[in-house]
Short mmCIF file of C-alpha atoms in Angstrom, two decimals:
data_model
loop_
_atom_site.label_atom_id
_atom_site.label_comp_id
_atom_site.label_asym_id
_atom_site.label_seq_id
_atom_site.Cartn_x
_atom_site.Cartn_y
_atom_site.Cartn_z
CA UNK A 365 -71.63 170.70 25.48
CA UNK A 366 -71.23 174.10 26.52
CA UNK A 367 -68.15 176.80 26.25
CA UNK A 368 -67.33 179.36 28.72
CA UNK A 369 -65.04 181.93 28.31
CA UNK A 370 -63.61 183.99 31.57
CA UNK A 371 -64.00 187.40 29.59
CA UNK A 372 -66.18 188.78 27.04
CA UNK A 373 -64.61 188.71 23.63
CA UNK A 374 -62.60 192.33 22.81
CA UNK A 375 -60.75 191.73 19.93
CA UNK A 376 -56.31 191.88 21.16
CA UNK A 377 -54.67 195.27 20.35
CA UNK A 378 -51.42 194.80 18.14
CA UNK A 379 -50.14 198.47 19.63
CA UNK A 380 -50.40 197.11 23.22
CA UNK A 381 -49.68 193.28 22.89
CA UNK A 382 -46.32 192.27 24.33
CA UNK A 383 -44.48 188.15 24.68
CA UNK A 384 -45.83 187.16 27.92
CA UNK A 385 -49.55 188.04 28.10
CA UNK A 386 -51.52 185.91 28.81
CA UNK A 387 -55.37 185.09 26.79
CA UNK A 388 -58.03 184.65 28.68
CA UNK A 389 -59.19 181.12 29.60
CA UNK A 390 -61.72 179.14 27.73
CA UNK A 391 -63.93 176.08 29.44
CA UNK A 392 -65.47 173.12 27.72
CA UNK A 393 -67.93 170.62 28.76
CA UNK A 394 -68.24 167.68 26.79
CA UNK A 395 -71.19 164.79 27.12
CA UNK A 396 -71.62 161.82 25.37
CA UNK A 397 -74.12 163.82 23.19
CA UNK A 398 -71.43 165.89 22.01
CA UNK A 399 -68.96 162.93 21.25
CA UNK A 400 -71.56 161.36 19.45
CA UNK A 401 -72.15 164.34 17.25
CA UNK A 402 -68.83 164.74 16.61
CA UNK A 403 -68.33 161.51 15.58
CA UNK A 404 -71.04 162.05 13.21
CA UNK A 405 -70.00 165.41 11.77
CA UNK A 406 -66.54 164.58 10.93
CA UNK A 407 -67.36 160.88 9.49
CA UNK A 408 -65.38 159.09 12.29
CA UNK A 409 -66.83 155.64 13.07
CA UNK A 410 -63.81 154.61 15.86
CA UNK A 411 -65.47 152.57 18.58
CA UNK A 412 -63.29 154.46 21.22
CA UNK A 413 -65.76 157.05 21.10
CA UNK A 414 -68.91 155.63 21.54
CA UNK A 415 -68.59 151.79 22.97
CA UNK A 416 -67.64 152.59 26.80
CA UNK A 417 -67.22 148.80 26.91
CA UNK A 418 -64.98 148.75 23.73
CA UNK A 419 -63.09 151.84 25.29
CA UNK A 420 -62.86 150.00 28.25
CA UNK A 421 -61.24 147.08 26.70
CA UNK A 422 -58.60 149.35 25.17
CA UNK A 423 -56.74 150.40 28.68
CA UNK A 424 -59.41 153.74 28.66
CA UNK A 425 -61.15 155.23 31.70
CA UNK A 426 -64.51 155.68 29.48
CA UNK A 427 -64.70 156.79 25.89
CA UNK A 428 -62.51 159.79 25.03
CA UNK A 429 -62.72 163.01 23.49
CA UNK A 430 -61.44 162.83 19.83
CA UNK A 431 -58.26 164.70 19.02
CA UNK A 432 -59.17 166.55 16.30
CA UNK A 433 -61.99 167.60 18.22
CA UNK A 434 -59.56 168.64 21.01
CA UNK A 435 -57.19 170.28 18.07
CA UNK A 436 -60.76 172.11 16.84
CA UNK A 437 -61.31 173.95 20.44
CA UNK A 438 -58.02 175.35 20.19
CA UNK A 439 -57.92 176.95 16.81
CA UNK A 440 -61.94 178.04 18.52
CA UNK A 441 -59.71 179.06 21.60
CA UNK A 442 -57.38 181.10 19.37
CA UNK A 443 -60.08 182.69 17.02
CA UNK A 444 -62.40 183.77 19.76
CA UNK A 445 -59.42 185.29 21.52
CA UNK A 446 -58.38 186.87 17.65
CA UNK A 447 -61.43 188.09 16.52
CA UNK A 448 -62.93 188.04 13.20
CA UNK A 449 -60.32 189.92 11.09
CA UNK A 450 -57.37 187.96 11.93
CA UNK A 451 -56.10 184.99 10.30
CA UNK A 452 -55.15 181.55 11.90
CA UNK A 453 -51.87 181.08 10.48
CA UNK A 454 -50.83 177.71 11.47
CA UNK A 455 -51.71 175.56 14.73
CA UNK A 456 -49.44 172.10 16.41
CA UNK A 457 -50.62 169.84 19.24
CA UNK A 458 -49.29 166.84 20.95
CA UNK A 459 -51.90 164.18 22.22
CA UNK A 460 -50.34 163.73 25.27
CA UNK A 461 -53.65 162.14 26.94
CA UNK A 462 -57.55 161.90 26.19
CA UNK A 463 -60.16 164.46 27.65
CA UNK A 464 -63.14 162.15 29.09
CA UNK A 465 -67.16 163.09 29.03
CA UNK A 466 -68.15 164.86 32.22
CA UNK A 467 -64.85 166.75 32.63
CA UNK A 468 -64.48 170.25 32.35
CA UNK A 469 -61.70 170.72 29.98
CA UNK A 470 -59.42 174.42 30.20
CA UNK A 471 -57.44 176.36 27.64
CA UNK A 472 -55.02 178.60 28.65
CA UNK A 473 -52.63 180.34 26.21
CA UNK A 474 -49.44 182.86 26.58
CA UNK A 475 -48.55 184.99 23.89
CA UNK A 476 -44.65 184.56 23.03
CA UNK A 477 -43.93 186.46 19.79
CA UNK A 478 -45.46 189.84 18.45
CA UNK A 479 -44.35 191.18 15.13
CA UNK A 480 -46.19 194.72 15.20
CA UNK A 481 -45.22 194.98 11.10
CA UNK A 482 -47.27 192.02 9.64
CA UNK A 483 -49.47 191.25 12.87
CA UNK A 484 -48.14 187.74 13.61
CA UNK A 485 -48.62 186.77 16.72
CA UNK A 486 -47.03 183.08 17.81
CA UNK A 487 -48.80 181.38 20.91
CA UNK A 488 -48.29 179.06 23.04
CA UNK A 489 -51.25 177.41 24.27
CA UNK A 490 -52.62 174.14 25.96
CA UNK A 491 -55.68 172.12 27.03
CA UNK A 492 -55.81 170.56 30.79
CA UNK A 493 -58.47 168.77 32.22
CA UNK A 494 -60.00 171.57 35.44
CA UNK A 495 -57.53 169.40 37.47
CA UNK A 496 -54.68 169.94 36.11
CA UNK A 497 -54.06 167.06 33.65
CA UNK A 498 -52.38 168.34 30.71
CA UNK A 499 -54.25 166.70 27.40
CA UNK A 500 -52.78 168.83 24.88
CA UNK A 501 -49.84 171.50 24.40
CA UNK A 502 -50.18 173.40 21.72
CA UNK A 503 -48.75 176.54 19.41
CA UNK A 504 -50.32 178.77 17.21
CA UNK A 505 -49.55 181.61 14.40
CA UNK A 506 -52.56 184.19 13.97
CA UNK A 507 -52.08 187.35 11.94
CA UNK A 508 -53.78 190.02 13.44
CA UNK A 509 -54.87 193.26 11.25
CA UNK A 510 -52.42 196.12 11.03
CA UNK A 511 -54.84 198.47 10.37
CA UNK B 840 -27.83 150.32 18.17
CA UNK B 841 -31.12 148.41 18.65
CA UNK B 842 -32.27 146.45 15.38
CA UNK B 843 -34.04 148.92 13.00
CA UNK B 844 -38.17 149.20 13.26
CA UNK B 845 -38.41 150.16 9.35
CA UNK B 846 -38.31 147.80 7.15
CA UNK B 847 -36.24 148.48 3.69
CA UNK B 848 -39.46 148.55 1.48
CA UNK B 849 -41.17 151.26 3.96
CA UNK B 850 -38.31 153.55 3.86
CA UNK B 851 -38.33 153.53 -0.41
CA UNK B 852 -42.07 154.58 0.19
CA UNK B 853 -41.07 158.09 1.68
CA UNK B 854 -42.67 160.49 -1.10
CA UNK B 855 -45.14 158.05 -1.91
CA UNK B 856 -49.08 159.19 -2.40
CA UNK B 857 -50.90 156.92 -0.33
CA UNK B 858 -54.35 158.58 -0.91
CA UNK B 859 -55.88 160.46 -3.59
CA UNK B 860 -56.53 163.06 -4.77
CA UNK B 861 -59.78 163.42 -4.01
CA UNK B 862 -61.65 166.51 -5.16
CA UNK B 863 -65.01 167.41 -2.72
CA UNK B 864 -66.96 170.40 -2.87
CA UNK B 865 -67.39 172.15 0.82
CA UNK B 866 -70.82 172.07 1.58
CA UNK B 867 -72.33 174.71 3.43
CA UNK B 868 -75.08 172.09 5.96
CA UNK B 869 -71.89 169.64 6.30
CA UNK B 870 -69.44 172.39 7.59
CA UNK B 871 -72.19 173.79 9.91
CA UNK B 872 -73.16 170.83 11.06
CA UNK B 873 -69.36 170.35 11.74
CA UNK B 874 -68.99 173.86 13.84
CA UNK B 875 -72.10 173.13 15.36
CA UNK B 876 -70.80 169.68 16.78
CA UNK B 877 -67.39 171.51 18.13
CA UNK B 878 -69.47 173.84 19.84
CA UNK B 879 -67.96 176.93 18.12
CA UNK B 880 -70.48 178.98 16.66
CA UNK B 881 -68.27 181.96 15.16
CA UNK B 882 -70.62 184.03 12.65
CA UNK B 883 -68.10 184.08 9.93
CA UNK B 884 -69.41 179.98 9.85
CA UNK B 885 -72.98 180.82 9.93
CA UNK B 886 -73.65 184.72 8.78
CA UNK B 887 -72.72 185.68 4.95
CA UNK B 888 -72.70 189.40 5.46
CA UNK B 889 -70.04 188.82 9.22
CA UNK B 890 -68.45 186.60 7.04
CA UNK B 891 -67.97 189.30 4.50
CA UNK B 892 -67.22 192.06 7.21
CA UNK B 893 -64.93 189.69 8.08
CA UNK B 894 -63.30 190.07 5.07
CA UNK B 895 -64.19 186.38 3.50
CA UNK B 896 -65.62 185.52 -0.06
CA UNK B 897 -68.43 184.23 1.54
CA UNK B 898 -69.09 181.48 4.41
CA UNK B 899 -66.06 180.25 5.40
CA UNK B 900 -65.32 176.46 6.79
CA UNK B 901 -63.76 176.29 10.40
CA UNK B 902 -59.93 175.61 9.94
CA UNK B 903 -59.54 172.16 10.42
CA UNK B 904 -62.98 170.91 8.77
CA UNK B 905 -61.24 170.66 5.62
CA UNK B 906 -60.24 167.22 6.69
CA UNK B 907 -62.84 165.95 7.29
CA UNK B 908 -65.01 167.17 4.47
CA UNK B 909 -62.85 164.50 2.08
CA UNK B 910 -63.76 161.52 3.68
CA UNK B 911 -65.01 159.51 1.22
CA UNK B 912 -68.31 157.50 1.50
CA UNK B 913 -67.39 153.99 2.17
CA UNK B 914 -69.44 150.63 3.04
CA UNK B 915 -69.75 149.91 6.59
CA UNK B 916 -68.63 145.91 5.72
CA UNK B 917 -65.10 147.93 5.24
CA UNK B 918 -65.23 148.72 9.63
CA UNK B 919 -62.90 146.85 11.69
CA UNK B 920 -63.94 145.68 14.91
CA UNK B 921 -62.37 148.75 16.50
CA UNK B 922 -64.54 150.97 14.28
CA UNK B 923 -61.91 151.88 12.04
CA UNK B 924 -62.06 151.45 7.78
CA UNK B 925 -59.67 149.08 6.98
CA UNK B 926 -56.38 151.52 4.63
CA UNK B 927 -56.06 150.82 1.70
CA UNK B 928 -52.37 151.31 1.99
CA UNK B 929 -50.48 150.04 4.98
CA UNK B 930 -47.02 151.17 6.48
CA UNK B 931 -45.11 148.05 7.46
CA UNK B 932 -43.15 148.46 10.22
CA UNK B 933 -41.84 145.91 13.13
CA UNK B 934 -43.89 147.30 15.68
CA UNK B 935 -46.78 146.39 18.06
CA UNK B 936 -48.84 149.65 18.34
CA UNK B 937 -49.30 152.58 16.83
CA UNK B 938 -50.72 156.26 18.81
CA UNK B 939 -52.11 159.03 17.50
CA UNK B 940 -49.01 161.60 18.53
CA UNK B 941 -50.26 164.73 17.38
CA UNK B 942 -50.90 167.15 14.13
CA UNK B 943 -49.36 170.33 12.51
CA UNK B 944 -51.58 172.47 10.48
CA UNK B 945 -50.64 175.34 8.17
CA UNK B 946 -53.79 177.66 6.73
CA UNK B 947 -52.39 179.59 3.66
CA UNK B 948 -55.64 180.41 2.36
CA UNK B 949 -59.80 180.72 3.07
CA UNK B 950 -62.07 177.03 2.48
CA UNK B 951 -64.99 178.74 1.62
CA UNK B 952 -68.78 177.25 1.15
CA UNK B 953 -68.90 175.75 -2.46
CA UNK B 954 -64.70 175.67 -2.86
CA UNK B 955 -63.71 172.66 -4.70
CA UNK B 956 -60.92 171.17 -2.73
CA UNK B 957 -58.34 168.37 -3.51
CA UNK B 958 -56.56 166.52 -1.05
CA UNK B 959 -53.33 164.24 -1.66
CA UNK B 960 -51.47 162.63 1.07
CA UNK B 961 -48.13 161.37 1.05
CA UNK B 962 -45.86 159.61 3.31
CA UNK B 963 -43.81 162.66 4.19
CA UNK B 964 -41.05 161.17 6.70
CA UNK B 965 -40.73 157.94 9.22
CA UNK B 966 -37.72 158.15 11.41
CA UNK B 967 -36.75 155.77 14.25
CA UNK B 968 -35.67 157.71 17.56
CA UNK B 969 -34.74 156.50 20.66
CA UNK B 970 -37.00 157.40 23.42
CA UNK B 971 -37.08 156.62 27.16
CA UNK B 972 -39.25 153.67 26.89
CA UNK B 973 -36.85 152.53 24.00
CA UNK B 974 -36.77 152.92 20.22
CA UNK B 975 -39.83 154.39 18.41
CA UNK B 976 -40.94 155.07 14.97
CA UNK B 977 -42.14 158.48 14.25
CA UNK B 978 -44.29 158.79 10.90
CA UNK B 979 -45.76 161.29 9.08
CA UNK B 980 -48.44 161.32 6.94
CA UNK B 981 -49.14 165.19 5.06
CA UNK B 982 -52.02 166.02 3.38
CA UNK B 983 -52.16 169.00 0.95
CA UNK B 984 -55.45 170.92 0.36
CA UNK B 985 -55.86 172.37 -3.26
CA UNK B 986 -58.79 174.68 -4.10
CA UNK B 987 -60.34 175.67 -7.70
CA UNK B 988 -58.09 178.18 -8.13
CA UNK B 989 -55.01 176.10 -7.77
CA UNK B 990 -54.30 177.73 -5.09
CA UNK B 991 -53.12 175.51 -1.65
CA UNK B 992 -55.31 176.46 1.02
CA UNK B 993 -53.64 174.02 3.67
CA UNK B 994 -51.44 171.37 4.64
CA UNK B 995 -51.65 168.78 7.57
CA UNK B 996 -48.79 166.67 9.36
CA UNK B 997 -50.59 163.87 10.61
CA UNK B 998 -48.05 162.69 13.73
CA UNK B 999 -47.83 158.64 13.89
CA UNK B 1000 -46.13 157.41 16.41
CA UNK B 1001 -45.47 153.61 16.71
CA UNK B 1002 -43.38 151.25 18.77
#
């Protein structure tokens, strides 16, 4: 249950960010341990995510990654890429399809908006599986500081 | 026109609380524990004085944990066999299945460690739309956050989408 991240973190400069760039990818690498302590941390007792059998008899591959789990790596994928003096405004996904233990799991984000006066920043993001299934598209609002 | 998925009764419901509130007070182990099971281990969740640096009251609670930290205990006789509590209040609605089809989140304010936080959710909306595959029902369930101050620190669309 690791994350990588393709560059080390330097916090986006509102001066020199334009629609179009793009934020550096993040990886993630989730086990069964991880889906099991997720479970656990966010009081979520659904079979799907610990009975492989019970997953299995549900039309899944295995048992799945949990959405808000999913939805919590990309406001991570958004304030890593932010830093700590910006704000996460607002955040949307779609679960378009389940990430799966053993995967490696990608974010990839482009920004779309910039308002240099108040800092927000709109996003357009998503989460693929490393071959190419898309899991979950995404948008996000983060203000960054003006100062 | 195919025959409508919503029942009469379910669309008189729209405004409706169908949970809560319920009033928790963010714990500083629970919302660790929480960060520490997404695998994001910003400082501002874990360090007072980044957290301050940062700009923060004190440790804040990673954005979406806020949901999560009103779950209310319940008895595990309450679990269905596919894990899930049985709801106290059910949608009807002439469908076979219903998918989780996404969520929409607005932060308007910090959850700090030791915020008291009330959550209410209400039916917000269920609309039938024609899809590909045929009609479908698309419901929404939105959950406001209130903290001590009165102040509303966030507000999730749950997406439902059945057919």
């Amino acid at each position: 249950m690791s994350t990588d991240t393709d560059t080390p973190a330097a916090a986006p400069n509102l001066q020199t960010l334009e629609a179009g760039q793009e934020l550096p990818t993040m990886h993630k690498f989730p086990d069964e341990a991880q889906l099991f302590l997720y479970s656990a941390a966010s009081h979520n007792p659904h079979r799907i995510h610990y009975d492989r059998e019970y997953a299995r008899f549900e039309g899944h591959d295995d048992i799945i990654v949990h959405g808000p789990l999913q939805g919590a790596w990309l406001t991570q994928f958004v304030t890593d890429w932010a830093g700590p003096g910006a704000r996460l405004l607002g955040v949307t996904w779609q679960n378009r399809s389940s990430g799966l233990p053993g995967e490696e799991l990608v974010f990839s984000g482009t920004v779309t908006s910039v308002d240099s006066q108040t800092g927000v920043v709109e996003l357009e993001i998503a989460e693929h599986t490393s071959d190419g299934r898309l899991l979950m598209p995404a948008t996000a609002r983060v203000r960054l500081p003006t100062a | 026109m195919s025959e409508s998925l919503i029942p009469a009764e379910t669309l008189e419901r729209v405004g409706e609380v169908l949970s809560g509130p319920v009033t928790v007070v963010i714990d500083r182990r629970e919302a660790q524990r929480y960060a520490y099971a997404v695998g994001d281990e910003n400082p501002i969740y874990f360090d007072e004085v980044a957290a301050q640096a940062a700009g923060y009251r004190t440790l804040v609670a990673p954005p979406t944990y806020v949901t999560h930290a009103v779950v209310q205990p319940r008895t595990a006789s309450d679990l269905r066999t596919d894990g899930l509590y049985r709801e106290g209040t059910r949608i009807r609605l002439r469908v076979d299945r219903v998918m989780f089809g996404g969520e929409e989140w607005d932060f308007l304010e910090p959850v700090c460690v030791g915020d008291e936080i009330t959550a209410t959710v209400r039916l917000a909306a269920v609309d039938q739309k024609e899809g590909r595959k045929g009609p479908f029902v698309r419901q929404v369930r939105e959950t406001t956050f209130v903290n001590q101050f009165g102040d509303e620190v966030a507000r999730s669309r749950m997406i439902g989408i059945a057919r």
